[in-house]
Every structure is written in C-alpha cells, then in structure tokens.
Coordinates of N, CA and C in Angstrom, one line a residue:
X236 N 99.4 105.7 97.8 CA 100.5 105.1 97.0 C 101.5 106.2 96.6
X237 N 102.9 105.6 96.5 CA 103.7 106.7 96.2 C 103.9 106.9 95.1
X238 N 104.3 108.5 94.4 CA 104.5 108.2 93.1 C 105.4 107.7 92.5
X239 N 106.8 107.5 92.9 CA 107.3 106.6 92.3 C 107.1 105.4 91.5
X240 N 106.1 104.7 92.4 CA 105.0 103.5 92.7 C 104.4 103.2 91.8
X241 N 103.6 104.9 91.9 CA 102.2 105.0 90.3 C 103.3 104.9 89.4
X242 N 104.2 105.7 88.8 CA 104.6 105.6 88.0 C 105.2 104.1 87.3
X243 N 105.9 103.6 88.5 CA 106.7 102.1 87.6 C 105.3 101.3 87.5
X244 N 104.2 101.4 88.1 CA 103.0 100.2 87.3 C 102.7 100.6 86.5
X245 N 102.1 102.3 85.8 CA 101.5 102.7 85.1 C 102.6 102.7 83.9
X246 N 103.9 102.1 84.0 CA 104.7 102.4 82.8 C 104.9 100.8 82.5
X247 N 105.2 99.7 83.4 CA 105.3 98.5 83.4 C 104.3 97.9 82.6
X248 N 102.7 98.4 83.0 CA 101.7 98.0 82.6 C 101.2 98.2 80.7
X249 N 102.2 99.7 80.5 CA 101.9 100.1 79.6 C 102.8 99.7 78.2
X250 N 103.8 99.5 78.6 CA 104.7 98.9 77.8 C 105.4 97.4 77.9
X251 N 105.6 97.0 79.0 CA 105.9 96.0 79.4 C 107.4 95.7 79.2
X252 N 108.1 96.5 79.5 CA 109.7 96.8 79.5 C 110.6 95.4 79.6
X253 N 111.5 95.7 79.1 CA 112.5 94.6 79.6 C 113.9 95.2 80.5
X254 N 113.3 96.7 80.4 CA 114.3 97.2 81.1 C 113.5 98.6 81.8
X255 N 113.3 98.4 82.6 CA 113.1 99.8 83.6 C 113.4 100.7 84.9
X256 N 114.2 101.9 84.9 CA 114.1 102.4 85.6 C 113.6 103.9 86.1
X257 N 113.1 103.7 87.4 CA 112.0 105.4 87.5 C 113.1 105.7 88.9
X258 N 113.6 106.6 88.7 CA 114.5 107.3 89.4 C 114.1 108.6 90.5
X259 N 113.6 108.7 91.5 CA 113.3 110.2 92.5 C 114.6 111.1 92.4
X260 N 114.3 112.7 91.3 CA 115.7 113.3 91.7 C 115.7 114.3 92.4
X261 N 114.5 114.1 93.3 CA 113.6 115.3 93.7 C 114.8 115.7 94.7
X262 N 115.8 115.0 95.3 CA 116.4 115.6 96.5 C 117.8 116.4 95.6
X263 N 118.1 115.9 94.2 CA 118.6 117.2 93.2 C 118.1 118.6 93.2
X264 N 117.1 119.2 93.9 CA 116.4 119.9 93.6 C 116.4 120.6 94.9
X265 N 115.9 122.1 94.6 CA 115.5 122.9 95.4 C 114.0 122.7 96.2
X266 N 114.0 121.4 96.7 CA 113.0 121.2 97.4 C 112.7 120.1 98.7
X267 N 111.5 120.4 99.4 CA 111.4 119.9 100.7 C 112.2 118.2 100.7
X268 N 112.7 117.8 101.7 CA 112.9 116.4 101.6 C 111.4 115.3 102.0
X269 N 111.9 114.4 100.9 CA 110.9 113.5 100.9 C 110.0 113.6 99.8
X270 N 110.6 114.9 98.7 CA 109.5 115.2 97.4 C 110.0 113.9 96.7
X271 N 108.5 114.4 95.9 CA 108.5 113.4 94.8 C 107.9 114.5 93.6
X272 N 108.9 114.9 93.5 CA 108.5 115.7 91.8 C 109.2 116.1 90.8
X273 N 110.6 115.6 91.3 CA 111.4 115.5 89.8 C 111.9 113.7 89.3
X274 N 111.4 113.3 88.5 CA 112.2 111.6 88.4 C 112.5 111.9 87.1
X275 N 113.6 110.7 86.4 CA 114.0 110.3 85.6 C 113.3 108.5 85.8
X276 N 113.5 109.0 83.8 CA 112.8 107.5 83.6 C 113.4 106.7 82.7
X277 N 114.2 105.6 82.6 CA 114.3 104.6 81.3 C 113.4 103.7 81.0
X278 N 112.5 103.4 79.6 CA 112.4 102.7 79.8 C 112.8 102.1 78.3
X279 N 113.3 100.4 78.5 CA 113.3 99.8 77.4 C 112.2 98.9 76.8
X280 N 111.6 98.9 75.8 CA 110.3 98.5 75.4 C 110.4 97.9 73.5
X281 N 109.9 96.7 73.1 CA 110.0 97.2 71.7 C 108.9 97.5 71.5
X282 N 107.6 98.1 72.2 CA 106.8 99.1 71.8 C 107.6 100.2 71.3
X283 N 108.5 100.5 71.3 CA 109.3 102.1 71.0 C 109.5 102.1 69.6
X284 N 109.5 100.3 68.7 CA 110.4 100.1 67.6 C 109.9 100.9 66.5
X285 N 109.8 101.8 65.7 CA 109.9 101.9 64.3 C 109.2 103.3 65.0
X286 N 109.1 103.9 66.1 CA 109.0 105.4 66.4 C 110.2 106.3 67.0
X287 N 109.4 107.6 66.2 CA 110.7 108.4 66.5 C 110.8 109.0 67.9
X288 N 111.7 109.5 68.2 CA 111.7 110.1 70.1 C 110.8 110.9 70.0
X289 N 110.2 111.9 69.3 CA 109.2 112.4 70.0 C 107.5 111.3 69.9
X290 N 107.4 110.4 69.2 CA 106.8 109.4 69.5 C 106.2 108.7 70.9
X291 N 107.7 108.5 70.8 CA 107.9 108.1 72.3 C 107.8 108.6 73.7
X292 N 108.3 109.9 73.4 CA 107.6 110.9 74.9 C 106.6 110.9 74.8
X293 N 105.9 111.1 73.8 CA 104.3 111.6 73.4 C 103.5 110.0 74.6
X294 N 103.9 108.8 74.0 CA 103.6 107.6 74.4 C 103.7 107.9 76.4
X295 N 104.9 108.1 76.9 CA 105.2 108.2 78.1 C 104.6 109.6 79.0
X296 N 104.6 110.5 78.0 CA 103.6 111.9 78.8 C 102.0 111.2 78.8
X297 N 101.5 110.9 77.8 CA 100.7 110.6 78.1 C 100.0 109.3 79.0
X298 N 100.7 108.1 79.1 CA 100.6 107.2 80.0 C 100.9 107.9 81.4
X299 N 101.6 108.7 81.7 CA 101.8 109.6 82.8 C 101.1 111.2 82.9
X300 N 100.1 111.2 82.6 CA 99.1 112.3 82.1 C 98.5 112.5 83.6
X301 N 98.2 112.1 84.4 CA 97.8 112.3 85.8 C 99.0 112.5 86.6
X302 N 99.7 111.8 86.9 CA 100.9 112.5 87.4 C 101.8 113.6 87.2
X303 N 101.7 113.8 85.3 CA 102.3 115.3 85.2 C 101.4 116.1 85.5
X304 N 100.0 115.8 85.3 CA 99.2 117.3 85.8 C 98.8 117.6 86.9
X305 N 99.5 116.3 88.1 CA 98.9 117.0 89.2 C 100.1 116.4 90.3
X306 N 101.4 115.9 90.0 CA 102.4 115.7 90.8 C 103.7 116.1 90.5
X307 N 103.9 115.5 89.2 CA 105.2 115.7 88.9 C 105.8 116.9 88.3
X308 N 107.0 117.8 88.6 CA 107.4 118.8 88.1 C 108.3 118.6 87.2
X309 N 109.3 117.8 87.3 CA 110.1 117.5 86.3 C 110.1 116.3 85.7
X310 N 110.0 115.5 84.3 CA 110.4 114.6 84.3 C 111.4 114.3 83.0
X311 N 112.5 113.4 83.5 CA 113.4 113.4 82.0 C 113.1 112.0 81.8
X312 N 112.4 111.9 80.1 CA 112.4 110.4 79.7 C 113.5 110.0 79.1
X313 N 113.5 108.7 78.8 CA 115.0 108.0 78.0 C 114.4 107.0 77.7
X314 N 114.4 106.9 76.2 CA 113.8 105.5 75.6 C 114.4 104.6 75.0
X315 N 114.3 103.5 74.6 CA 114.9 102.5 73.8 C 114.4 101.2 73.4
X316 N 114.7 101.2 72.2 CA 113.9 99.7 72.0 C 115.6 98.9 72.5
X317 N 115.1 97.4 72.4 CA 116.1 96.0 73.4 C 117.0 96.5 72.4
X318 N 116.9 96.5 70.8 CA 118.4 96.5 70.3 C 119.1 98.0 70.7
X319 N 118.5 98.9 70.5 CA 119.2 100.3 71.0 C 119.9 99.9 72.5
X320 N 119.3 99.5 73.7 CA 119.7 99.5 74.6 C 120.8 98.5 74.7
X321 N 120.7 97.7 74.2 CA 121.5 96.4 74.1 C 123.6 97.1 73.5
X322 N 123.3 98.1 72.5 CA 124.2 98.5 72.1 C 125.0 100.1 73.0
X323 N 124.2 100.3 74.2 CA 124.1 100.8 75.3 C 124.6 100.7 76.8
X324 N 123.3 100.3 77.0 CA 123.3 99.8 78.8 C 123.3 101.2 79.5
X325 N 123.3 102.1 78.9 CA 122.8 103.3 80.1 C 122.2 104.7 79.6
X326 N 121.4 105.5 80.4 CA 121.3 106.5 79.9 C 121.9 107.6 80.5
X327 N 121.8 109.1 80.0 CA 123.0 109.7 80.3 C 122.3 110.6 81.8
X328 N 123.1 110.6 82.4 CA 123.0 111.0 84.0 C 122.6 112.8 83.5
X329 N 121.4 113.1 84.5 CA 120.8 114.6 84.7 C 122.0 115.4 85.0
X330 N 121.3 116.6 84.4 CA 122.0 117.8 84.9 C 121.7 118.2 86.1
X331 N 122.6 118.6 87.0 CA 122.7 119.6 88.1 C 121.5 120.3 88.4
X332 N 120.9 120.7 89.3 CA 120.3 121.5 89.2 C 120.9 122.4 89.7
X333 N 120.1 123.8 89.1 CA 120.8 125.4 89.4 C 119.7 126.4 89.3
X334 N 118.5 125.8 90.0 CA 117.4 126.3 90.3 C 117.1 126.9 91.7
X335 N 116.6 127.8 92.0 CA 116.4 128.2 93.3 C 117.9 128.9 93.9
X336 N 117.7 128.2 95.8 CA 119.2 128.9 96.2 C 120.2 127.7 95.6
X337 N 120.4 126.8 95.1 CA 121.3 125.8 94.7 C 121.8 126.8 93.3
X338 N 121.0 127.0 92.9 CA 121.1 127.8 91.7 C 122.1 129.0 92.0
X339 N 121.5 130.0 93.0 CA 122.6 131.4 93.6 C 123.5 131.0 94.3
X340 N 123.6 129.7 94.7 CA 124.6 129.1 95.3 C 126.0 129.1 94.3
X341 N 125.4 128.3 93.6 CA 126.9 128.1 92.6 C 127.2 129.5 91.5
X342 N 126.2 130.5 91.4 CA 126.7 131.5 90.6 C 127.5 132.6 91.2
X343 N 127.3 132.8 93.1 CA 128.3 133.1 93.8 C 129.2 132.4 93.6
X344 N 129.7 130.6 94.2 CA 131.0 130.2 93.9 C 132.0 131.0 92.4
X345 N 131.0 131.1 91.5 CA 131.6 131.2 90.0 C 132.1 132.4 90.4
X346 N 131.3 133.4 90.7 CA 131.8 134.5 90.8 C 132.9 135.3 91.4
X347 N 133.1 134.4 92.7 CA 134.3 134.5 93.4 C 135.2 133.8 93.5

C-alpha cells in the first residue's frame, strides 16, 4: 500500500474529518522521483475542539507513529476544527525547499 494511502485511512479513521487533505511534496525535495517522504496534511475534525495546536500534532504524530518512524521524513500538519476552517478554507502553502543541491542551487543564484 502506498503511503499516501496509509496515511488518509489511518487519519480518516482516526478523526473522521469533514475535511481532508494528505498532500506528496516529496517531488519539492531533494529526492528520488516517486518518493513518498515529505507530505503535508489538513485535517479538519471537531476532535481538535477545545485543544491547543500542540494537542493536536501530538494527536496526528502519534496516529501516524509508524509512518514517521519508518517512512516519512517530513511532515507539515494543519489542523482545524469545522468552525476554524469554515472562517478559512485553506492552509498556508510549504516552503521551498533549500535542502540538498536545490538548496546550493538557489544560494549560487543569490550570490550572483
């Protein structure tokens, strides 16, 4: 199974979202094509209600506790309960990567 895969059942399952998305940014990255080790995740849930954000990653690292310790290299969460997201509708797009040669890539550009 893919991890993309694992991840949207093991997060669907665990919260039961009204809004979800698990994002691959692995091809942002200084790595092989076809990884799967950096994603982004929203998810909206009112499991999230009356906890604070570190709550809530705590909730999401650990529902994804097999995949960070033995797949995933990066992951950026984004949480929301329906009324937060409701006054929303998006979360804020990743940074760049500037790791690896992508990384000496752009500190040449800067440089010259």
């Amino acid at each position: 199974m893919k991890i993309q895969t694992q991840i949207t059942d093991k997060l669907n399952a665990q919260f039961s979202p009204t809004h979800l998305t698990v994002e691959n940014e692995s091809s942002k990255h200084n790595v092989p094509k076809g990884s799967e080790s950096h994603f982004k995740v929203v998810v909206v849930s009112n499991e999230f209600a009356g906890k604070r954000l570190i709550q809530r990653h705590r909730l999401v690292n650990g529902c994804l506790a097999d995949e960070l310790a033995n797949h995933i290299h990066a992951l950026a969460i984004h949480t929301y309960t329906v009324e937060e997201w409701n006054l929303q509708f998006a979360a804020p797009d990743s940074p760049n990567c500037l790791g690896g040669s992508k990384g000496d890539e752009t500190m040449k550009s800067k440089l010259n």
